[in-house]
């Protein structure tokens, strides 16, 4: 039987790659170091698969088709949006478990959209490269399962449904007959404004509110936030707390610990790193 053994909530800030020297040196070291800490802690969990929940950025999906939630069940590579220091490459996948999650969902009220081959964008590629690849380099075999939810552009997945989707992932993992040890990674946020006059603004109070929900396992708190509240206080990029909600929904009752946080205006984002404990 499968088991979710831990989780991480992390940013996927592409500006870190585009302008790596922009913030002060101590901030740069801390934020890159937070990814290193996540990798070290991931190695201790002896995971066999990682479900990375990302947001659509209009790279794979757009006005022609915008699924509320999608899972990649076959070959995975990326990122589609190549960045300096983040080149496109094959991403080791966990195809059997991914297919099982999709099938289990279809049998239990979660009509997954399915990509049988998928080129991810930076939402999945950044945590895969910075957190999972270092563990693979140590000899541990971890397959990545990409999950995308509608959190970048409307119509947004509802917060309640995001939490329920996390529960569906948990139920599927636990129904899996194989002995899978699974980590869930909510990739995105926290506060940031993208392509608006407020771009560069960071709201530390909002960021700490969201991290507090994560650390206390407060699903009702994060799930009760309205879109208007999130947009006003966290920006359009703050809608990515839905990825955090999915990961938290997969680990109901779990408590968390802040690994690091900084409001990095030079990287236009409040960068928060939280570990969830099973």
Coordinates of N, CA and C in Angstrom, one line a residue, residues 55-162:
X55 N 1.0 25.5 -11.4 CA -0.1 26.3 -12.0 C 0.1 26.5 -13.5
X56 N -0.9 26.6 -14.2 CA -0.8 27.0 -15.6 C -0.4 28.4 -15.8
X57 N 0.6 28.7 -16.6 CA 1.1 30.0 -16.9 C 0.8 30.4 -18.4
X58 N -0.2 29.7 -19.0 CA -0.5 30.0 -20.4 C 0.6 29.5 -21.3
X59 N 1.4 28.5 -20.9 CA 2.4 27.9 -21.7 C 1.9 26.7 -22.4
X60 N 1.3 25.8 -21.6 CA 0.7 24.6 -22.2 C -0.8 24.8 -22.5
X61 N -1.4 25.6 -21.7 CA -2.9 25.8 -21.8 C -3.2 27.3 -22.0
X62 N -4.3 27.5 -22.7 CA -4.7 28.9 -22.9 C -6.2 29.0 -23.2
X63 N -6.5 29.9 -24.1 CA -8.0 30.2 -24.3 C -8.6 29.0 -25.0
X64 N -7.8 28.2 -25.7 CA -8.4 27.0 -26.4 C -8.8 25.9 -25.5
X65 N -8.1 25.7 -24.4 CA -8.4 24.6 -23.5 C -7.7 24.9 -22.1
X66 N -8.5 25.0 -21.1 CA -7.9 25.3 -19.8 C -8.5 24.3 -18.8
X67 N -7.8 23.2 -18.5 CA -8.4 22.2 -17.6 C -8.4 22.7 -16.2
X68 N -9.3 22.3 -15.4 CA -9.3 22.6 -14.0 C -8.2 21.9 -13.2
X69 N -8.0 20.6 -13.6 CA -6.8 19.9 -13.1 C -6.4 18.8 -14.0
X70 N -5.1 18.6 -14.1 CA -4.5 17.7 -15.1 C -3.4 16.9 -14.5
X71 N -3.2 15.7 -14.9 CA -2.1 14.9 -14.4 C -1.3 14.3 -15.6
X72 N 0.0 14.3 -15.5 CA 0.8 13.7 -16.5 C 1.1 12.3 -16.2
X73 N 0.7 11.4 -17.1 CA 0.8 9.9 -16.8 C 1.9 9.2 -17.6
X74 N 2.5 9.9 -18.5 CA 3.5 9.3 -19.3 C 4.9 9.9 -19.2
X75 N 5.5 10.1 -20.4 CA 6.8 10.7 -20.4 C 6.7 12.2 -20.0
X76 N 7.7 12.6 -19.3 CA 7.8 14.0 -18.8 C 9.1 14.6 -19.1
X77 N 9.1 15.9 -19.6 CA 10.3 16.6 -19.8 C 10.0 18.1 -19.5
X78 N 11.1 18.9 -19.6 CA 10.9 20.3 -19.4 C 12.1 21.0 -18.8
X79 N 12.0 22.3 -18.7 CA 10.8 23.1 -18.9 C 10.6 23.6 -20.3
X80 N 9.4 23.8 -20.7 CA 9.0 24.3 -22.0 C 9.6 25.7 -22.1
X81 N 9.5 26.5 -21.1 CA 10.1 27.9 -21.0 C 11.5 27.9 -20.5
X82 N 12.4 27.6 -21.3 CA 13.8 27.4 -20.9 C 14.3 28.7 -20.3
X83 N 15.1 28.6 -19.2 CA 15.6 29.8 -18.6 C 17.1 29.7 -18.4
X84 N 17.9 30.8 -18.2 CA 19.3 30.6 -18.0 C 19.5 29.7 -16.7
X85 N 20.3 28.7 -16.9 CA 20.6 27.8 -15.8 C 19.5 26.7 -15.6
X86 N 18.4 26.8 -16.5 CA 17.3 25.8 -16.3 C 17.0 25.3 -17.8
X87 N 17.8 24.4 -18.2 CA 17.6 23.9 -19.6 C 16.6 22.7 -19.6
X88 N 16.1 22.5 -20.8 CA 15.1 21.4 -21.0 C 15.8 20.1 -20.9
X89 N 15.2 19.1 -20.2 CA 15.7 17.8 -20.1 C 14.6 16.8 -19.7
X90 N 14.9 15.5 -19.9 CA 14.0 14.5 -19.5 C 13.9 14.5 -18.0
X91 N 12.6 14.3 -17.5 CA 12.4 14.3 -16.1 C 11.9 12.8 -15.8
X92 N 12.7 12.1 -14.9 CA 12.2 10.8 -14.6 C 10.8 10.8 -14.0
X93 N 10.0 9.9 -14.5 CA 8.5 9.9 -14.2 C 8.2 8.7 -13.3
X94 N 7.0 8.8 -12.8 CA 6.4 7.7 -12.0 C 5.1 7.3 -12.7
X95 N 5.2 6.7 -13.8 CA 4.1 6.5 -14.7 C 3.0 5.6 -14.1
X96 N 3.4 4.5 -13.5 CA 2.4 3.6 -13.0 C 1.6 4.2 -11.9
X97 N 2.2 4.9 -11.0 CA 1.4 5.6 -9.9 C 0.5 6.7 -10.5
X98 N 1.1 7.5 -11.4 CA 0.3 8.6 -12.0 C -0.9 8.0 -12.7
X99 N -0.8 6.9 -13.5 CA -2.0 6.3 -14.1 C -3.0 5.8 -13.1
X100 N -2.4 5.3 -12.0 CA -3.3 4.8 -10.9 C -4.1 5.9 -10.3
X101 N -3.4 7.0 -10.1 CA -4.1 8.2 -9.5 C -5.3 8.7 -10.4
X102 N -5.0 8.7 -11.7 CA -6.0 9.2 -12.7 C -7.2 8.2 -12.7
X103 N -6.9 6.9 -12.8 CA -7.9 5.9 -12.8 C -8.8 5.9 -11.5
X104 N -8.1 6.0 -10.4 CA -8.8 6.0 -9.1 C -9.7 7.3 -9.0
X105 N -9.2 8.4 -9.5 CA -10.0 9.6 -9.5 C -11.3 9.4 -10.4
X106 N -11.1 8.9 -11.6 CA -12.2 8.7 -12.5 C -13.3 7.8 -11.9
X107 N -12.9 6.9 -11.0 CA -13.8 6.0 -10.4 C -14.4 6.6 -9.1
X108 N -13.9 7.7 -8.7 CA -14.4 8.3 -7.4 C -14.7 9.8 -7.5
X109 N -15.2 10.2 -8.7 CA -15.7 11.6 -8.8 C -14.7 12.7 -9.1
X110 N -13.5 12.3 -9.6 CA -12.5 13.3 -10.0 C -12.1 13.0 -11.4
X111 N -12.7 13.8 -12.3 CA -12.5 13.5 -13.7 C -11.2 14.2 -14.2
X112 N -10.1 13.6 -13.9 CA -8.8 14.1 -14.3 C -8.7 14.3 -15.8
X113 N -8.2 15.5 -16.2 CA -7.6 15.6 -17.6 C -6.3 14.9 -17.5
X114 N -5.9 14.2 -18.6 CA -4.7 13.3 -18.6 C -3.8 13.7 -19.8
X115 N -2.5 13.9 -19.5 CA -1.5 14.1 -20.6 C -0.6 12.9 -20.6
X116 N -0.7 12.1 -21.7 CA 0.1 10.9 -21.7 C 1.6 11.1 -22.1
X117 N 1.9 12.4 -22.5 CA 3.2 12.8 -22.6 C 3.2 14.3 -22.3
X118 N 4.1 14.9 -21.5 CA 3.9 16.2 -21.1 C 5.2 16.9 -20.9
X119 N 5.3 18.1 -21.5 CA 6.4 19.0 -21.3 C 6.0 20.1 -20.3
X120 N 6.5 20.0 -19.1 CA 6.1 20.9 -18.0 C 6.8 22.3 -18.2
X121 N 6.3 23.3 -17.5 CA 6.9 24.6 -17.5 C 7.7 24.7 -16.2
X122 N 8.1 26.0 -15.9 CA 8.9 26.2 -14.7 C 8.3 25.8 -13.4
X123 N 6.9 25.8 -13.3 CA 6.2 25.5 -12.1 C 6.6 24.1 -11.6
X124 N 6.8 23.2 -12.5 CA 7.2 21.8 -12.0 C 8.7 21.7 -12.2
X125 N 9.3 22.3 -13.2 CA 10.7 22.0 -13.5 C 11.6 22.6 -12.4
X126 N 11.3 23.7 -11.8 CA 12.2 24.3 -10.8 C 12.3 23.5 -9.6
X127 N 11.1 23.1 -8.9 CA 11.3 22.2 -7.8 C 11.9 20.9 -8.1
X128 N 11.6 20.3 -9.3 CA 12.2 19.1 -9.7 C 13.7 19.2 -9.8
X129 N 14.2 20.3 -10.4 CA 15.6 20.4 -10.6 C 16.3 20.8 -9.3
X130 N 15.7 21.6 -8.5 CA 16.4 22.1 -7.3 C 16.3 21.2 -6.1
X131 N 15.2 20.4 -6.0 CA 14.9 19.6 -4.8 C 15.0 18.1 -5.1
X132 N 14.5 17.7 -6.2 CA 14.5 16.2 -6.5 C 15.8 15.7 -7.2
X133 N 16.3 16.5 -8.1 CA 17.5 16.1 -8.9 C 18.7 15.9 -7.9
X134 N 18.9 16.7 -6.9 CA 20.0 16.5 -6.0 C 19.9 15.2 -5.3
X135 N 18.7 14.7 -5.0 CA 18.5 13.5 -4.3 C 18.7 12.3 -5.3
X136 N 18.3 12.5 -6.5 CA 18.6 11.5 -7.5 C 20.1 11.3 -7.7
X137 N 20.8 12.4 -7.6 CA 22.3 12.4 -7.8 C 22.9 11.6 -6.7
X138 N 22.3 11.4 -5.6 CA 22.8 10.6 -4.5 C 22.5 9.1 -4.7
X139 N 21.8 8.8 -5.7 CA 21.5 7.4 -6.0 C 20.1 7.0 -5.7
X140 N 19.2 7.9 -5.1 CA 17.8 7.5 -4.9 C 17.0 7.7 -6.1
X141 N 16.1 6.7 -6.4 CA 15.3 6.8 -7.6 C 13.9 7.4 -7.2
X142 N 13.6 8.6 -7.7 CA 12.4 9.2 -7.4 C 11.7 9.6 -8.7
X143 N 10.5 9.2 -9.0 CA 9.8 9.6 -10.2 C 8.9 10.7 -9.9
X144 N 8.8 11.7 -10.8 CA 8.0 12.9 -10.7 C 6.7 12.7 -11.4
X145 N 5.6 13.1 -10.7 CA 4.3 13.1 -11.3 C 3.8 14.6 -11.3
X146 N 3.7 15.2 -12.5 CA 3.2 16.6 -12.6 C 1.7 16.7 -12.6
X147 N 1.3 17.6 -11.7 CA -0.1 17.9 -11.6 C -0.3 19.4 -11.9
X148 N -1.2 19.8 -12.8 CA -1.4 21.2 -13.0 C -2.9 21.6 -12.7
X149 N -3.0 22.7 -12.0 CA -4.4 23.2 -11.7 C -4.6 24.6 -12.2
X150 N -5.8 25.0 -12.4 CA -6.1 26.3 -13.0 C -6.0 27.3 -11.8
X151 N -4.8 27.9 -11.7 CA -4.5 28.9 -10.7 C -3.8 30.1 -11.3
X152 N -3.4 30.1 -12.6 CA -2.7 31.2 -13.2 C -3.7 32.2 -13.8
X153 N -4.7 31.7 -14.5 CA -5.7 32.5 -15.1 C -7.1 32.0 -14.9
X154 N -8.1 32.8 -15.0 CA -9.5 32.3 -14.7 C -10.0 31.6 -15.9
X155 N -10.9 30.6 -15.7 CA -11.6 30.4 -14.4 C -10.7 29.5 -13.5
X156 N -10.5 30.1 -12.3 CA -9.7 29.4 -11.3 C -10.4 28.2 -10.7
X157 N -9.7 27.2 -10.4 CA -10.2 26.1 -9.6 C -10.6 26.7 -8.2
X158 N -11.7 26.3 -7.7 CA -12.2 26.8 -6.4 C -11.3 26.2 -5.3
X159 N -11.1 27.0 -4.3 CA -10.2 26.6 -3.2 C -10.7 25.3 -2.5
X160 N -12.0 25.2 -2.4 CA -12.6 24.0 -1.8 C -12.2 22.8 -2.6
X161 N -12.3 22.9 -4.0 CA -12.1 21.8 -4.9 C -10.6 21.5 -4.9
X162 N -9.7 22.5 -4.7 CA -8.3 22.2 -4.7 C -7.9 21.4 -3.5

